[in-house]
Amino acid sequence: MKINCDREVLTKRPGAVIFDLDNTLYDYEHPHGKALAEVRAKLGRSAGIAPARFDALYDDARKSVKADLKDNASAHSRLLYFQRMIELTGLRSDVVMALDCEQTYWRTFLSAATLFPDVEETMRLIRSLGIQMAIVTDLTAQIQFRKIVYFGLESIVDHVITSEEAGADKPAAPIFAIARRKLDLKPGAAVWMIGDDAKKDCEGAKAHLGAVTFLRRHGMAAPATADVVFDRFDEVKSLVQRFAGQ
């Protein structure tokens, strides 16, 4: 763990702790790779799309959807990616095929996703101390809710705010404004933001909530813009344990 702020800041009990979800509480890349491989194999069998062509089509479809929808929740929709991908093959909008691909993707994704070590323990400790928690996450509400239920976190966190609800992805102000309202944060209230993206999570929460920011490092050099940079959640848990008995 690397601390870039005044250590005194970390001794002030937060009124709320906000978590990002994807690639913060669990590793995104492994289940994504497994899920995409399953869809790749499915379309290879059913539509004769070769693996290399699948990868090129998926990449083009993803870029096309994001270019159209910009920074909002639907720009992350796997259903739209697969719909656009099928259309790029020269077929019409085969909604049955697109739905089948999306269901296959998320079913495989969830079956391969696991929380990082000490995530649940850290969150349960925060809850036991009476500190509010929220998950603030980009993407559409339905799949993010499914992930939270799959991980068994639905009874631990107090609030969930998605970019679909806010109308814009982080680091735009609306998603943090909704978090402030739901958590009933007063001006000057201490808030911790724990995420994996220096701009979306750390800069966004710092600008709109005045949060103390924690950046989970992806095994790479992390920018010094975050107040705290960490690798493992047991490091965060050790900081939270200081508030026991206060």
Short mmCIF file of C-alpha atoms in Angstrom, two decimals:
data_model
loop_
_atom_site.label_atom_id
_atom_site.label_comp_id
_atom_site.label_asym_id
_atom_site.label_seq_id
_atom_site.Cartn_x
_atom_site.Cartn_y
_atom_site.Cartn_z
CA MET A 1 0.00 0.00 0.00
CA LYS A 2 1.22 3.47 -0.88
CA ILE A 3 -0.23 6.50 0.90
CA ASN A 4 0.00 9.76 -1.04
CA CYS A 5 -2.03 11.95 1.32
CA ASP A 6 -1.62 13.27 4.84
CA ARG A 7 -1.99 10.17 7.04
CA GLU A 8 -4.16 12.18 9.42
CA VAL A 9 -6.91 12.09 6.77
CA LEU A 10 -7.14 8.32 7.16
CA THR A 11 -7.77 8.56 10.90
CA LYS A 12 -11.09 10.36 10.37
CA ARG A 13 -13.95 7.87 10.43
CA PRO A 14 -15.81 8.04 7.10
CA GLY A 15 -19.54 8.61 7.03
CA ALA A 16 -19.72 6.38 3.98
CA VAL A 17 -17.55 4.11 1.87
CA ILE A 18 -18.30 3.92 -1.85
CA PHE A 19 -17.08 1.05 -4.00
CA ASP A 20 -16.77 0.67 -7.73
CA LEU A 21 -17.76 -2.84 -8.85
CA ASP A 22 -16.03 -4.11 -12.00
CA ASN A 23 -12.31 -4.81 -11.66
CA THR A 24 -12.42 -3.40 -8.13
CA LEU A 25 -14.28 -6.07 -6.18
CA TYR A 26 -13.46 -8.87 -8.63
CA ASP A 27 -11.24 -9.50 -11.63
CA TYR A 28 -13.13 -8.60 -14.81
CA GLU A 29 -10.72 -9.90 -17.45
CA HIS A 30 -10.85 -13.61 -16.59
CA PRO A 31 -14.65 -14.03 -16.73
CA HIS A 32 -14.84 -11.72 -19.75
CA GLY A 33 -12.36 -13.89 -21.62
CA LYS A 34 -14.24 -17.08 -20.71
CA ALA A 35 -17.59 -15.55 -21.68
CA LEU A 36 -16.36 -14.25 -25.01
CA ALA A 37 -14.79 -17.63 -25.80
CA GLU A 38 -18.13 -19.32 -25.19
CA VAL A 39 -19.95 -16.94 -27.55
CA ARG A 40 -17.14 -17.28 -30.10
CA ALA A 41 -17.56 -21.07 -30.07
CA LYS A 42 -21.35 -20.80 -30.28
CA LEU A 43 -21.27 -18.56 -33.35
CA GLY A 44 -18.60 -20.74 -34.89
CA ARG A 45 -20.98 -23.69 -34.69
CA SER A 46 -24.24 -21.92 -35.54
CA ALA A 47 -23.14 -19.25 -38.02
CA GLY A 48 -19.79 -20.50 -39.30
CA ILE A 49 -17.93 -17.42 -38.04
CA ALA A 50 -14.22 -18.20 -37.71
CA PRO A 51 -12.52 -17.17 -34.43
CA ALA A 52 -10.34 -14.45 -35.99
CA ARG A 53 -13.33 -12.96 -37.81
CA PHE A 54 -15.39 -13.11 -34.62
CA ASP A 55 -12.76 -11.11 -32.75
CA ALA A 56 -12.55 -8.49 -35.49
CA LEU A 57 -16.34 -8.19 -35.74
CA TYR A 58 -16.77 -7.93 -31.97
CA ASP A 59 -14.11 -5.23 -31.73
CA ASP A 60 -15.66 -3.25 -34.59
CA ALA A 61 -19.17 -3.62 -33.13
CA ARG A 62 -18.05 -2.50 -29.68
CA LYS A 63 -16.30 0.57 -31.08
CA SER A 64 -19.31 1.41 -33.25
CA VAL A 65 -21.78 1.20 -30.35
CA LYS A 66 -19.54 3.28 -28.11
CA ALA A 67 -19.12 5.91 -30.83
CA ASP A 68 -22.90 6.16 -31.19
CA LEU A 69 -23.80 6.18 -27.50
CA LYS A 70 -20.79 7.93 -25.95
CA ASP A 71 -20.47 7.88 -22.15
CA ASN A 72 -23.70 6.32 -20.96
CA ALA A 73 -24.71 2.92 -19.65
CA SER A 74 -26.04 1.53 -22.94
CA ALA A 75 -22.62 2.01 -24.50
CA HIS A 76 -21.51 -1.02 -22.43
CA SER A 77 -24.44 -3.25 -23.48
CA ARG A 78 -23.34 -6.69 -24.63
CA LEU A 79 -26.74 -7.11 -26.24
CA LEU A 80 -26.09 -4.10 -28.45
CA TYR A 81 -22.56 -5.29 -29.20
CA PHE A 82 -23.85 -8.67 -30.38
CA GLN A 83 -26.72 -7.11 -32.33
CA ARG A 84 -24.31 -4.77 -34.14
CA MET A 85 -21.83 -7.60 -34.67
CA ILE A 86 -24.45 -9.79 -36.33
CA GLU A 87 -25.49 -6.88 -38.53
CA LEU A 88 -21.86 -6.34 -39.57
CA THR A 89 -21.82 -9.87 -41.00
CA GLY A 90 -24.42 -8.69 -43.50
CA LEU A 91 -27.38 -10.31 -41.76
CA ARG A 92 -30.50 -8.51 -40.65
CA SER A 93 -31.06 -7.72 -36.97
CA ASP A 94 -31.40 -11.30 -35.77
CA VAL A 95 -32.77 -10.54 -32.31
CA VAL A 96 -33.02 -14.21 -31.30
CA MET A 97 -29.35 -14.76 -32.07
CA ALA A 98 -28.36 -11.53 -30.31
CA LEU A 99 -30.34 -12.46 -27.19
CA ASP A 100 -28.85 -15.95 -27.19
CA CYS A 101 -25.33 -14.53 -27.41
CA GLU A 102 -25.98 -12.08 -24.60
CA GLN A 103 -27.47 -14.74 -22.32
CA THR A 104 -24.56 -17.08 -23.05
CA TYR A 105 -22.07 -14.31 -22.36
CA TRP A 106 -23.45 -13.26 -18.98
CA ARG A 107 -24.23 -16.81 -17.82
CA THR A 108 -20.63 -17.83 -18.51
CA PHE A 109 -19.26 -14.58 -17.10
CA LEU A 110 -21.00 -14.96 -13.75
CA SER A 111 -20.05 -18.61 -13.40
CA ALA A 112 -16.37 -17.63 -13.78
CA ALA A 113 -16.37 -14.49 -11.61
CA THR A 114 -15.14 -14.50 -8.00
CA LEU A 115 -14.60 -11.73 -5.49
CA PHE A 116 -11.04 -10.79 -4.66
CA PRO A 117 -9.78 -12.16 -1.32
CA ASP A 118 -10.93 -10.16 1.74
CA VAL A 119 -13.53 -8.12 -0.17
CA GLU A 120 -16.54 -9.56 1.64
CA GLU A 121 -14.75 -9.52 4.99
CA THR A 122 -13.81 -5.86 4.53
CA MET A 123 -17.35 -4.91 3.58
CA ARG A 124 -18.86 -6.83 6.49
CA LEU A 125 -16.44 -5.10 8.85
CA ILE A 126 -17.49 -1.70 7.51
CA ARG A 127 -21.14 -2.64 7.97
CA SER A 128 -20.53 -3.89 11.52
CA LEU A 129 -19.09 -0.46 12.37
CA GLY A 130 -22.29 1.24 11.22
CA ILE A 131 -20.63 2.96 8.27
CA GLN A 132 -22.84 3.30 5.20
CA MET A 133 -21.81 1.67 1.94
CA ALA A 134 -22.76 2.17 -1.68
CA ILE A 135 -21.70 0.68 -4.99
CA VAL A 136 -21.36 3.28 -7.75
CA THR A 137 -20.87 1.59 -11.09
CA ASP A 138 -21.05 2.12 -14.82
CA LEU A 139 -23.22 -0.19 -16.98
CA THR A 140 -26.90 -1.03 -17.00
CA ALA A 141 -28.76 -1.71 -13.78
CA GLN A 142 -30.00 -5.21 -14.52
CA ILE A 143 -26.63 -6.89 -15.04
CA GLN A 144 -24.96 -4.94 -12.23
CA PHE A 145 -27.76 -5.97 -9.87
CA ARG A 146 -27.30 -9.58 -11.00
CA LYS A 147 -23.58 -9.41 -10.24
CA ILE A 148 -24.23 -7.99 -6.78
CA VAL A 149 -26.73 -10.76 -6.00
CA TYR A 150 -24.42 -13.41 -7.47
CA PHE A 151 -21.60 -12.23 -5.18
CA GLY A 152 -23.95 -12.19 -2.18
CA LEU A 153 -23.45 -8.49 -1.50
CA GLU A 154 -27.08 -7.38 -1.76
CA SER A 155 -27.63 -7.56 2.02
CA ILE A 156 -24.33 -5.83 2.83
CA VAL A 157 -24.44 -2.62 0.80
CA ASP A 158 -26.98 0.09 1.55
CA HIS A 159 -27.29 1.61 -1.91
CA VAL A 160 -26.45 0.89 -5.55
CA ILE A 161 -26.16 3.62 -8.16
CA THR A 162 -25.60 2.73 -11.82
CA SER A 163 -24.77 4.98 -14.73
CA GLU A 164 -28.09 3.90 -16.26
CA GLU A 165 -29.87 5.49 -13.31
CA ALA A 166 -27.66 8.59 -13.51
CA GLY A 167 -27.80 9.01 -17.29
CA ALA A 168 -24.02 9.25 -17.64
CA ASP A 169 -20.92 7.25 -16.80
CA LYS A 170 -18.38 8.29 -14.20
CA PRO A 171 -16.66 10.72 -13.78
CA ALA A 172 -19.66 12.91 -14.68
CA ALA A 173 -21.33 14.63 -11.74
CA PRO A 174 -24.84 13.05 -11.80
CA ILE A 175 -23.86 9.59 -10.54
CA PHE A 176 -22.01 11.10 -7.58
CA ALA A 177 -24.87 13.52 -6.89
CA ILE A 178 -27.27 10.58 -6.64
CA ALA A 179 -24.85 8.81 -4.30
CA ARG A 180 -24.69 11.92 -2.11
CA ARG A 181 -28.48 12.10 -1.97
CA LYS A 182 -29.05 8.42 -1.23
CA LEU A 183 -26.38 8.38 1.46
CA ASP A 184 -27.65 11.71 2.83
CA LEU A 185 -24.12 13.07 2.95
CA LYS A 186 -23.81 16.47 4.52
CA PRO A 187 -21.31 19.04 3.21
CA GLY A 188 -17.87 18.19 4.52
CA ALA A 189 -18.78 14.61 5.44
CA ALA A 190 -15.85 12.22 5.20
CA VAL A 191 -16.24 9.77 2.31
CA TRP A 192 -13.97 7.03 1.01
CA MET A 193 -14.09 6.03 -2.66
CA ILE A 194 -12.54 2.68 -3.59
CA GLY A 195 -12.09 1.97 -7.29
CA ASP A 196 -9.72 0.87 -10.02
CA ASP A 197 -9.86 3.80 -12.44
CA ALA A 198 -7.85 6.90 -11.59
CA LYS A 199 -10.04 9.21 -13.68
CA LYS A 200 -13.53 7.72 -13.36
CA ASP A 201 -13.39 6.69 -9.71
CA CYS A 202 -10.71 8.77 -8.02
CA GLU A 203 -10.85 12.07 -9.87
CA GLY A 204 -14.65 11.88 -10.15
CA ALA A 205 -15.24 11.20 -6.46
CA LYS A 206 -12.64 13.74 -5.40
CA ALA A 207 -14.19 16.46 -7.57
CA HIS A 208 -17.84 15.79 -6.73
CA LEU A 209 -17.72 14.38 -3.20
CA GLY A 210 -14.38 15.54 -1.81
CA ALA A 211 -13.66 11.87 -1.18
CA VAL A 212 -10.52 10.24 0.13
CA THR A 213 -9.67 8.04 -2.85
CA PHE A 214 -8.35 4.48 -2.89
CA LEU A 215 -7.07 3.01 -6.16
CA ARG A 216 -6.74 -0.75 -6.59
CA ARG A 217 -3.61 -1.30 -8.60
CA HIS A 218 -3.68 -3.73 -11.55
CA GLY A 219 -0.13 -4.92 -11.09
CA MET A 220 1.14 -1.76 -12.76
CA ALA A 221 2.46 1.62 -11.76
CA ALA A 222 -0.42 3.70 -10.45
CA PRO A 223 -0.72 7.47 -10.80
CA ALA A 224 -0.16 9.53 -7.67
CA THR A 225 -3.55 11.21 -8.09
CA ALA A 226 -5.14 8.69 -5.69
CA ASP A 227 -4.75 9.30 -1.96
CA VAL A 228 -4.10 5.60 -1.35
CA VAL A 229 -2.90 2.96 -3.80
CA PHE A 230 -3.33 -0.67 -2.76
CA ASP A 231 -2.98 -4.18 -4.13
CA ARG A 232 -4.99 -6.29 -1.66
CA PHE A 233 -8.18 -5.72 0.30
CA ASP A 234 -6.63 -6.90 3.55
CA GLU A 235 -4.68 -3.63 3.41
CA VAL A 236 -7.93 -1.67 3.31
CA LYS A 237 -9.39 -3.86 6.04
CA SER A 238 -6.49 -3.03 8.34
CA LEU A 239 -7.25 0.69 7.95
CA VAL A 240 -10.94 0.13 8.67
CA GLN A 241 -10.16 -1.91 11.80
CA ARG A 242 -8.74 1.22 13.41
CA PHE A 243 -12.29 2.55 13.75
CA ALA A 244 -13.44 -0.40 15.87
CA GLY A 245 -14.34 0.86 19.32
CA GLN A 246 -14.65 4.49 18.25
#
